[in-house]
């Protein structure tokens, strides 16, 4: 079984400042790692994913995340946020090898970008 | 850009009534999923569907739930006798095969309110 912990439920940050959203996971098997974003009244959109290879992955909208196996973390970062980044961000894992790619989500972090 | 479509966007039903939530996955995808998000809580996996049968289901997916792919395009979730605690946002998702299976595309969700 897997579990995902997002340590911050809300993160306010000023526009053009950097941000880091934290994610830790627990799993008895190797996992794939994901970050999804949910804008108001919309579905979940994939930001980025880690399957294998380089531990630093780049996603859409200037976001990146780094997989740290020893710390079982997959923190999301952006060097300079925009107002349009205001949304809820979900970290998720799925077991590998995957039979159905079932995702286990964290509780989400609401990012509020302040003008 | 292909997308997952869910209907209706919002459904209100009386406790004990049956509801059917509908989804049109992306046309060449092979895996189909339902997730739900109770207000203020994390997104939870309900069920995955592959090759015309359920491949995995969670503890939440009890006998009152069922899924069906009645034709080549629709994927439905039926709740036989709704309870107040079934009130949630229900997300449909689909993914391709192989490594493409690791990216699940989500619909915008159906908000189910049981009164």
Coordinates of N, CA and C in Angstrom, one line a residue, chain A residues 4 32 34 36 38 41-44 46 49 51 88 90 99-107, chain B residues 31 33 35 37 42-43 45 48 55-56 91 95-99 101-104 106-108:
Chain A
X4 N 0.6 9.2 0.7 CA 1.3 10.4 0.3 C 0.9 11.5 1.3
X32 N 5.9 5.2 -9.2 CA 6.0 6.4 -10.1 C 5.4 7.5 -9.3
X34 N 4.0 11.7 -9.3 CA 3.2 12.7 -10.1 C 2.9 13.9 -9.3
X36 N -0.2 16.8 -9.9 CA -1.3 17.3 -10.6 C -1.7 18.7 -10.1
X38 N -5.0 21.5 -10.0 CA -6.5 21.7 -10.2 C -6.8 23.2 -10.1
X41 N -12.9 25.0 -10.4 CA -13.9 24.4 -11.2 C -13.4 23.6 -12.4
X42 N -12.2 23.1 -12.3 CA -11.7 22.3 -13.4 C -11.2 20.9 -12.8
X43 N -10.9 20.0 -13.8 CA -10.4 18.7 -13.4 C -8.9 18.8 -13.0
X44 N -8.3 17.6 -12.9 CA -6.9 17.5 -12.5 C -6.1 17.5 -13.8
X46 N -2.1 17.0 -15.3 CA -0.8 16.6 -15.0 C 0.2 17.7 -15.2
X49 N 5.8 14.2 -14.1 CA 5.9 12.9 -13.6 C 7.3 12.4 -13.6
X51 N 9.2 8.8 -13.8 CA 9.1 7.4 -14.0 C 10.5 6.7 -13.7
X88 N -4.9 24.5 -6.7 CA -4.5 23.4 -5.7 C -3.7 22.4 -6.4
X90 N -1.7 18.6 -6.2 CA -1.8 17.3 -5.6 C -0.6 16.5 -6.0
X99 N -0.2 -2.5 -12.8 CA -1.3 -3.2 -13.5 C -2.3 -2.3 -14.0
X100 N -2.7 -1.3 -13.2 CA -3.8 -0.4 -13.6 C -3.4 1.0 -13.4
X101 N -2.2 1.3 -12.9 CA -1.8 2.7 -12.8 C -2.7 3.5 -11.8
X102 N -3.2 2.8 -10.8 CA -4.0 3.4 -9.8 C -3.2 4.4 -9.0
X103 N -3.8 5.6 -8.9 CA -3.1 6.7 -8.2 C -3.5 6.8 -6.7
X104 N -2.6 7.1 -5.9 CA -2.8 7.5 -4.5 C -2.4 8.9 -4.3
X105 N -3.4 9.7 -3.9 CA -3.2 11.2 -3.8 C -2.9 11.6 -2.4
X106 N -2.1 12.8 -2.3 CA -2.1 13.5 -1.1 C -3.3 14.4 -0.9
X107 N -3.4 15.1 0.2 CA -4.5 15.9 0.5 C -4.6 17.2 -0.3
Chain B
X31 N -7.3 2.2 -20.4 CA -7.6 2.1 -19.0 C -8.5 3.2 -18.6
X33 N -10.9 4.9 -15.2 CA -10.9 5.0 -13.8 C -12.0 5.9 -13.3
X35 N -12.5 8.2 -9.7 CA -12.0 8.6 -8.4 C -13.1 9.5 -7.8
X37 N -13.8 12.7 -4.7 CA -13.2 13.7 -3.7 C -14.3 14.3 -2.9
X42 N -9.0 14.2 0.5 CA -8.2 13.9 -0.7 C -8.9 13.1 -1.8
X43 N -8.4 13.2 -2.9 CA -8.9 12.4 -4.1 C -8.7 10.9 -3.8
X45 N -9.2 6.8 -5.0 CA -9.4 5.8 -6.1 C -10.6 5.0 -5.7
X48 N -10.7 0.7 -11.3 CA -10.1 0.8 -12.6 C -10.7 -0.3 -13.5
X55 N -10.3 -4.1 -13.1 CA -8.9 -4.6 -12.8 C -8.6 -4.4 -11.4
X56 N -9.0 -3.3 -10.8 CA -8.8 -3.1 -9.3 C -9.9 -2.3 -8.8
X91 N -14.6 12.0 -10.3 CA -13.7 12.2 -11.5 C -13.6 10.9 -12.2
X95 N -6.3 6.4 -19.4 CA -4.9 6.5 -19.8 C -4.7 5.4 -20.9
X96 N -3.6 5.6 -21.6 CA -3.2 4.7 -22.7 C -2.5 3.4 -22.1
X97 N -2.0 2.6 -23.0 CA -1.3 1.4 -22.6 C 0.2 1.7 -22.5
X98 N 1.0 0.7 -22.0 CA 2.4 0.9 -21.8 C 2.8 2.1 -21.0
X99 N 3.9 2.7 -21.3 CA 4.3 3.9 -20.5 C 3.2 5.0 -20.6
X101 N 0.3 4.6 -20.1 CA -0.6 4.4 -19.0 C -0.3 5.2 -17.8
X102 N 0.9 5.6 -17.7 CA 1.3 6.4 -16.5 C 0.7 7.8 -16.4
X103 N 0.2 8.3 -17.5 CA -0.4 9.6 -17.5 C -1.9 9.4 -17.6
X104 N -2.6 9.7 -16.5 CA -4.1 9.7 -16.5 C -4.6 11.1 -16.8
X106 N -7.8 13.5 -16.7 CA -9.0 13.5 -15.9 C -10.1 14.4 -16.5
X107 N -11.3 14.1 -16.3 CA -12.4 14.9 -16.7 C -12.6 16.0 -15.6
X108 N -13.6 16.9 -15.9 CA -13.8 18.1 -15.0 C -14.6 17.7 -13.8

